[in-house]
Amino acid sequence: MHRLTLGDFELSIFSDGTYPLDGGAFFGVVPKIMWSKKVACDERNYVTTGLNSLLIRTGEHNVLVETGMGNKLSDRMIKFYGQPAKLLENLSAAGVSPEDIDIVINSHLHFDHCGWNTVRDKNGKIVPTFPRAKYYAPEGEWQYARKPSERDAISYISENYDPLVESGRMTLLKGGQEIVPGISVETFRGHTASMQGIIVQGNQGSRALPPGAEAHRLLHPDGTAKAVPFPDHAPATACYISDLIPTTAHIDITWGMGFDLYPLDTIESKKRYYARAIPEGWITVFTHDPRIPWARVERDASGKLVAKEI
Ligand SMILES: [Zn+2]
């Protein structure tokens, strides 16, 4: 069980399972002789890929970021990817029911990120999996998903979002918006044009202070704030950066996925992300890492980017 406290928020990782993905597609132009040192593949060249959702308990809201692959894949897609469909049972094992989720946020609308947004009921009708939840997704993604290119049309399954938009359950985001206090979205172009990272700032009083700062303000229930020593490496910010940096093996600026529609923008977006995430000690959540769902990305003495496990 991966769980941590981020200021006033509690963060936990819930997996929808793992699935096989072609290693060449996963690492784009990076030669196998290099990526195979970091990630094992089978005889068909498949690597094991995770499906990590992030649950944020703010005290007021239960916010679920990303809903995995779901259980509505076609037979043809099941042949490629299987259909692990573990998210609901993993949530249930931790005592979280679909009714407990207030808010669902999708970074983008590829099928492996929003699959459990909806399910088929016993009459075959598409209904929200999380009956009380408000859903959020990038507006640009939804526009694109209606007319995707031939290259990635297979990645968009209308049933995961169109019924929610039509019924008014899904709010479309422009980027740069705060959804609830401490949880906001920001567009990082590269994997797609409109993919958004979800930025979580757990302790309102310590937002601007990086780890190692001398003190941070702790807000007490009685409303008073007092300075207390900042614990070593206490995290203040986490970011679900989604397919911009899908696993710890993709942290290098130039290690993008073959799926990225705008690979040069992936590089620029990673630079923009690290320019804040590294000095401020952010926790990066890795959407597709089957082993290390979150870590702090740092530079080692030689300047190389490394993932420091938490
Ligand atoms: Zn994607």
Tab-separated table of C-alpha atoms and ligand atoms in Angstrom:
chain	number	residue	atom	x	y	z
A	1	MET	CA	0.000	0.000	0.000
A	2	HIS	CA	1.501	3.304	-1.098
A	3	ARG	CA	0.308	6.122	1.115
A	4	LEU	CA	1.754	9.417	2.294
A	5	THR	CA	0.746	12.598	4.017
A	6	LEU	CA	1.075	15.841	2.117
A	7	GLY	CA	0.348	18.643	4.547
A	8	ASP	CA	-3.332	18.307	5.375
A	9	PHE	CA	-3.965	15.819	2.573
A	10	GLU	CA	-3.574	12.060	2.496
A	11	LEU	CA	-2.426	10.584	-0.810
A	12	SER	CA	-2.672	6.908	-1.795
A	13	ILE	CA	-1.999	4.966	-4.963
A	14	PHE	CA	-4.536	2.483	-6.299
A	15	SER	CA	-3.696	0.303	-9.286
A	16	ASP	CA	-6.000	-0.939	-12.010
A	17	GLY	CA	-3.459	-3.725	-12.607
A	18	THR	CA	-0.693	-4.090	-15.175
A	19	TYR	CA	-0.688	-4.677	-18.917
A	20	PRO	CA	1.859	-5.519	-21.613
A	21	LEU	CA	3.139	-2.793	-23.913
A	22	ASP	CA	5.676	-3.040	-26.719
A	23	GLY	CA	9.010	-1.831	-25.341
A	24	GLY	CA	9.902	-0.039	-28.572
A	25	ALA	CA	6.654	1.930	-28.518
A	26	PHE	CA	7.109	2.695	-24.831
A	27	PHE	CA	10.588	4.205	-25.290
A	28	GLY	CA	10.294	5.755	-28.746
A	29	VAL	CA	13.641	6.446	-30.364
A	30	VAL	CA	15.669	5.237	-27.367
A	31	PRO	CA	17.566	2.105	-28.489
A	32	LYS	CA	16.671	-1.161	-26.796
A	33	ILE	CA	20.280	-1.623	-25.748
A	34	MET	CA	19.745	1.392	-23.470
A	35	TRP	CA	16.180	0.955	-22.171
A	36	SER	CA	16.604	-2.767	-21.544
A	37	LYS	CA	19.138	-1.892	-18.833
A	38	LYS	CA	16.333	-0.208	-16.895
A	39	VAL	CA	13.291	-2.328	-17.707
A	40	ALA	CA	12.958	-6.054	-18.418
A	41	CYS	CA	11.021	-7.297	-21.442
A	42	ASP	CA	9.717	-10.703	-22.456
A	43	GLU	CA	10.508	-12.656	-25.649
A	44	ARG	CA	7.890	-10.652	-27.570
A	45	ASN	CA	9.567	-7.379	-26.496
A	46	TYR	CA	6.703	-6.525	-24.125
A	47	VAL	CA	7.338	-4.621	-20.918
A	48	THR	CA	5.008	-4.638	-17.898
A	49	THR	CA	3.141	-1.371	-17.590
A	50	GLY	CA	1.285	-0.128	-14.508
A	51	LEU	CA	-2.021	1.735	-14.250
A	52	ASN	CA	-1.730	3.973	-11.203
A	53	SER	CA	-4.585	6.115	-9.945
A	54	LEU	CA	-4.056	8.654	-7.182
A	55	LEU	CA	-6.609	9.129	-4.401
A	56	ILE	CA	-6.388	12.428	-2.557
A	57	ARG	CA	-8.308	12.783	0.689
A	58	THR	CA	-8.418	16.485	1.461
A	59	GLY	CA	-10.585	16.135	4.566
A	60	GLU	CA	-13.454	17.660	2.637
A	61	HIS	CA	-13.273	15.783	-0.657
A	62	ASN	CA	-12.125	12.418	-1.949
A	63	VAL	CA	-10.523	13.141	-5.299
A	64	LEU	CA	-9.582	10.331	-7.676
A	65	VAL	CA	-7.029	11.205	-10.346
A	66	GLU	CA	-7.281	8.871	-13.369
A	67	THR	CA	-9.427	5.760	-13.602
A	68	GLY	CA	-7.206	3.198	-15.366
A	69	MET	CA	-8.324	0.977	-18.217
A	70	GLY	CA	-11.727	-0.041	-16.900
A	71	ASN	CA	-13.772	-3.048	-18.016
A	72	LYS	CA	-15.265	-2.023	-21.376
A	73	LEU	CA	-12.480	-2.900	-23.827
A	74	SER	CA	-13.390	-4.554	-27.109
A	75	ASP	CA	-12.315	-8.158	-27.713
A	76	ARG	CA	-9.708	-6.905	-30.153
A	77	MET	CA	-8.157	-4.564	-27.600
A	78	ILE	CA	-8.258	-7.251	-24.910
A	79	LYS	CA	-6.096	-9.357	-27.263
A	80	PHE	CA	-3.408	-6.653	-27.164
A	81	TYR	CA	-3.661	-5.391	-23.624
A	82	GLY	CA	-5.664	-7.841	-21.564
A	83	GLN	CA	-8.073	-6.115	-19.242
A	84	PRO	CA	-6.852	-6.267	-15.645
A	85	ALA	CA	-9.806	-4.235	-14.259
A	86	LYS	CA	-8.512	-4.190	-10.679
A	87	LEU	CA	-9.222	-0.608	-9.612
A	88	LEU	CA	-12.596	-1.068	-7.934
A	89	GLU	CA	-11.525	-4.139	-5.995
A	90	ASN	CA	-8.302	-2.438	-4.879
A	91	LEU	CA	-10.281	0.600	-3.687
A	92	SER	CA	-12.779	-1.683	-1.963
A	93	ALA	CA	-10.006	-3.589	-0.167
A	94	ALA	CA	-9.006	-0.252	1.398
A	95	GLY	CA	-12.603	0.474	2.374
A	96	VAL	CA	-13.273	2.959	-0.446
A	97	SER	CA	-16.549	2.473	-2.317
A	98	PRO	CA	-17.525	4.172	-5.599
A	99	GLU	CA	-19.994	6.331	-3.607
A	100	ASP	CA	-17.098	7.737	-1.551
A	101	ILE	CA	-15.532	9.505	-4.541
A	102	ASP	CA	-16.583	13.172	-4.869
A	103	ILE	CA	-14.373	14.224	-7.757
A	104	VAL	CA	-12.695	12.399	-10.658
A	105	ILE	CA	-9.992	14.129	-12.704
A	106	ASN	CA	-8.617	12.771	-16.013
A	107	SER	CA	-5.252	14.070	-17.247
A	108	HIS	CA	-6.276	13.164	-20.794
A	109	LEU	CA	-8.791	10.843	-22.426
A	110	HIS	CA	-6.727	7.904	-23.710
A	111	PHE	CA	-8.504	4.647	-22.871
A	112	ASP	CA	-5.934	3.614	-20.246
A	113	HIS	CA	-6.529	6.788	-18.198
A	114	CYS	CA	-10.311	7.132	-18.037
A	115	GLY	CA	-11.607	3.563	-18.448
A	116	TRP	CA	-13.415	3.339	-15.106
A	117	ASN	CA	-15.125	6.699	-15.561
A	118	THR	CA	-18.151	4.698	-16.671
A	119	VAL	CA	-19.518	1.152	-16.589
A	120	ARG	CA	-22.381	-0.657	-18.303
A	121	ASP	CA	-25.322	-1.290	-16.005
A	122	LYS	CA	-27.310	-4.524	-16.152
A	123	ASN	CA	-29.358	-3.181	-19.072
A	124	GLY	CA	-26.233	-2.312	-21.020
A	125	LYS	CA	-26.602	1.432	-20.446
A	126	ILE	CA	-23.448	3.446	-19.841
A	127	VAL	CA	-23.553	5.015	-16.362
A	128	PRO	CA	-21.008	6.796	-14.157
A	129	THR	CA	-18.966	4.339	-12.074
A	130	PHE	CA	-18.743	6.889	-9.277
A	131	PRO	CA	-22.389	7.883	-8.836
A	132	ARG	CA	-21.838	11.015	-6.727
A	133	ALA	CA	-18.739	12.299	-8.494
A	134	LYS	CA	-18.188	15.395	-10.553
A	135	TYR	CA	-15.827	14.600	-13.410
A	136	TYR	CA	-13.176	16.875	-14.929
A	137	ALA	CA	-11.092	16.508	-18.109
A	138	PRO	CA	-9.210	18.852	-20.445
A	139	GLU	CA	-11.489	20.531	-22.960
A	140	GLY	CA	-8.878	20.328	-25.734
A	141	GLU	CA	-8.654	16.548	-25.229
A	142	TRP	CA	-12.378	16.151	-25.559
A	143	GLN	CA	-12.482	18.286	-28.708
A	144	TYR	CA	-9.618	16.255	-30.181
A	145	ALA	CA	-11.185	12.932	-29.134
A	146	ARG	CA	-14.220	13.696	-31.292
A	147	LYS	CA	-11.986	13.806	-34.383
A	148	PRO	CA	-8.697	12.091	-33.554
A	149	SER	CA	-5.999	11.479	-36.138
A	150	GLU	CA	-5.785	8.069	-37.778
A	151	ARG	CA	-2.653	7.505	-35.730
A	152	ASP	CA	-4.266	7.496	-32.300
A	153	ALA	CA	-7.981	7.024	-32.968
A	154	ILE	CA	-7.749	3.590	-31.292
A	155	SER	CA	-6.856	5.312	-27.995
A	156	TYR	CA	-10.187	7.114	-27.654
A	157	ILE	CA	-13.321	5.301	-26.495
A	158	SER	CA	-16.319	7.635	-26.554
A	159	GLU	CA	-18.193	5.718	-23.828
A	160	ASN	CA	-15.577	6.784	-21.282
A	161	TYR	CA	-16.466	10.482	-21.500
A	162	ASP	CA	-19.180	11.474	-24.012
A	163	PRO	CA	-22.100	10.242	-21.866
A	164	LEU	CA	-20.673	12.238	-18.935
A	165	VAL	CA	-20.300	15.397	-21.002
A	166	GLU	CA	-23.804	14.979	-22.452
A	167	SER	CA	-25.386	14.552	-19.025
A	168	GLY	CA	-23.487	17.535	-17.609
A	169	ARG	CA	-21.499	15.338	-15.204
A	170	MET	CA	-18.135	16.182	-16.756
A	171	THR	CA	-16.693	19.682	-16.640
A	172	LEU	CA	-14.207	20.509	-19.378
A	173	LEU	CA	-11.097	22.376	-18.262
A	174	LYS	CA	-8.998	24.947	-20.068
A	175	GLY	CA	-5.903	24.349	-17.869
A	176	GLY	CA	-4.521	26.553	-15.133
A	177	GLN	CA	-7.639	26.079	-13.004
A	178	GLU	CA	-8.017	25.176	-9.335
A	179	ILE	CA	-10.616	22.436	-8.887
A	180	VAL	CA	-10.742	22.458	-5.091
A	181	PRO	CA	-8.391	24.384	-2.777
A	182	GLY	CA	-4.942	22.823	-3.169
A	183	ILE	CA	-5.704	20.811	-6.318
A	184	SER	CA	-5.186	22.433	-9.711
A	185	VAL	CA	-4.445	21.444	-13.296
A	186	GLU	CA	-1.859	22.707	-15.740
A	187	THR	CA	-1.417	21.866	-19.419
A	188	PHE	CA	1.783	20.056	-20.414
A	189	ARG	CA	1.820	19.650	-24.173
A	190	GLY	CA	3.767	16.763	-25.736
A	191	HIS	CA	2.084	13.391	-25.278
A	192	THR	CA	-1.041	15.086	-26.620
A	193	ALA	CA	-1.752	18.748	-27.255
A	194	SER	CA	-3.899	19.268	-24.157
A	195	MET	CA	-2.792	16.735	-21.529
A	196	GLN	CA	-2.894	18.227	-18.042
A	197	GLY	CA	-0.798	17.518	-14.961
A	198	ILE	CA	-2.654	17.541	-11.643
A	199	ILE	CA	-0.807	19.577	-9.030
A	200	VAL	CA	-1.549	18.893	-5.369
A	201	GLN	CA	-0.466	21.345	-2.688
A	202	GLY	CA	-1.283	19.744	0.602
A	203	ASN	CA	-0.476	22.355	3.168
A	204	GLN	CA	-1.824	25.766	2.350
A	205	GLY	CA	0.526	27.382	4.880
A	206	SER	CA	3.711	25.951	3.396
A	207	ARG	CA	2.945	26.255	-0.306
A	208	ALA	CA	5.917	28.366	-1.235
A	209	LEU	CA	8.466	26.757	1.056
A	210	PRO	CA	10.777	24.085	-0.335
A	211	PRO	CA	11.941	21.140	1.786
A	212	GLY	CA	14.830	22.175	3.998
A	213	ALA	CA	13.347	25.592	4.697
A	214	GLU	CA	13.683	26.383	8.372
A	215	ALA	CA	10.060	26.502	9.350
A	216	HIS	CA	6.652	26.082	7.920
A	217	ARG	CA	3.322	27.267	9.160
A	218	LEU	CA	1.083	24.643	10.590
A	219	LEU	CA	-2.544	25.601	10.703
A	220	HIS	CA	-4.239	24.421	13.882
A	221	PRO	CA	-7.897	23.501	14.164
A	222	ASP	CA	-8.481	26.620	16.287
A	223	GLY	CA	-7.390	28.733	13.328
A	224	THR	CA	-4.061	29.916	14.726
A	225	ALA	CA	-0.918	29.323	12.727
A	226	LYS	CA	2.439	28.696	14.319
A	227	ALA	CA	5.863	28.084	12.898
A	228	VAL	CA	7.236	24.585	13.436
A	229	PRO	CA	10.479	23.073	12.177
A	230	PHE	CA	10.157	21.893	8.599
A	231	PRO	CA	10.791	18.138	8.719
A	232	ASP	CA	13.607	16.947	6.511
A	233	HIS	CA	12.233	16.319	3.028
A	234	ALA	CA	8.653	16.967	4.117
A	235	PRO	CA	6.735	17.136	0.874
A	236	ALA	CA	4.540	20.144	0.197
A	237	THR	CA	3.624	19.513	-3.431
A	238	ALA	CA	2.927	16.437	-5.527
A	239	CYS	CA	2.162	16.289	-9.230
A	240	TYR	CA	0.410	13.597	-11.218
A	241	ILE	CA	2.374	14.333	-14.367
A	242	SER	CA	0.726	11.497	-16.314
A	243	ASP	CA	2.190	10.510	-19.691
A	244	LEU	CA	4.695	13.384	-19.741
A	245	ILE	CA	6.895	11.200	-17.463
A	246	PRO	CA	5.080	7.854	-17.373
A	247	THR	CA	7.643	5.838	-15.362
A	248	THR	CA	10.892	6.342	-13.449
A	249	ALA	CA	12.660	5.013	-16.578
A	250	HIS	CA	11.366	8.052	-18.517
A	251	ILE	CA	12.735	10.837	-16.313
A	252	ASP	CA	15.532	11.788	-18.729
A	253	ILE	CA	14.568	14.824	-20.829
A	254	THR	CA	14.973	12.929	-24.126
A	255	TRP	CA	13.378	9.614	-23.097
A	256	GLY	CA	9.879	10.176	-24.476
A	257	MET	CA	7.358	7.564	-25.533
A	258	GLY	CA	6.841	6.580	-29.169
A	259	PHE	CA	3.161	7.447	-28.613
A	260	ASP	CA	3.895	11.142	-28.037
A	261	LEU	CA	2.245	13.232	-30.746
A	262	TYR	CA	4.595	16.198	-30.189
A	263	PRO	CA	7.960	14.785	-29.061
A	264	LEU	CA	9.811	18.103	-29.160
A	265	ASP	CA	7.147	19.622	-26.932
A	266	THR	CA	7.530	16.697	-24.519
A	267	ILE	CA	11.143	17.818	-24.049
A	268	GLU	CA	10.168	21.463	-23.454
A	269	SER	CA	7.351	20.502	-21.079
A	270	LYS	CA	9.672	18.252	-19.069
A	271	LYS	CA	12.146	21.120	-18.718
A	272	ARG	CA	9.358	23.427	-17.559
A	273	TYR	CA	8.160	20.812	-15.079
A	274	TYR	CA	11.590	20.065	-13.612
A	275	ALA	CA	12.388	23.778	-13.290
A	276	ARG	CA	9.826	23.849	-10.476
A	277	ALA	CA	9.595	20.260	-9.314
A	278	ILE	CA	13.311	19.761	-8.601
A	279	PRO	CA	14.114	22.904	-6.559
A	280	GLU	CA	10.814	22.658	-4.683
A	281	GLY	CA	11.215	18.933	-3.962
A	282	TRP	CA	7.894	17.896	-5.529
A	283	ILE	CA	6.728	14.325	-5.437
A	284	THR	CA	6.190	13.080	-8.979
A	285	VAL	CA	3.493	10.455	-9.494
A	286	PHE	CA	4.251	8.000	-12.314
A	287	THR	CA	1.111	6.846	-14.063
A	288	HIS	CA	2.548	3.713	-15.724
A	289	ASP	CA	5.347	2.584	-13.366
A	290	PRO	CA	4.403	-0.877	-12.052
A	291	ARG	CA	6.947	-0.728	-9.198
A	292	ILE	CA	7.591	2.880	-8.149
A	293	PRO	CA	4.376	4.914	-8.318
A	294	TRP	CA	5.965	8.054	-6.920
A	295	ALA	CA	9.413	9.489	-6.254
A	296	ARG	CA	11.252	12.750	-5.961
A	297	VAL	CA	13.247	13.569	-9.116
A	298	GLU	CA	16.653	15.052	-8.285
A	299	ARG	CA	19.959	15.742	-9.982
A	300	ASP	CA	22.923	13.690	-8.786
A	301	ALA	CA	26.439	15.120	-8.424
A	302	SER	CA	27.072	14.683	-12.167
A	303	GLY	CA	23.835	16.498	-13.072
A	304	LYS	CA	22.028	13.335	-14.152
A	305	LEU	CA	18.326	13.087	-13.296
A	306	VAL	CA	17.593	10.371	-10.751
A	307	ALA	CA	14.383	9.207	-9.063
A	308	LYS	CA	14.744	9.130	-5.275
A	309	GLU	CA	12.253	6.696	-3.823
A	310	ILE	CA	10.128	7.955	-0.967
B	1	ZN	ZN	-1.885	8.672	-23.087
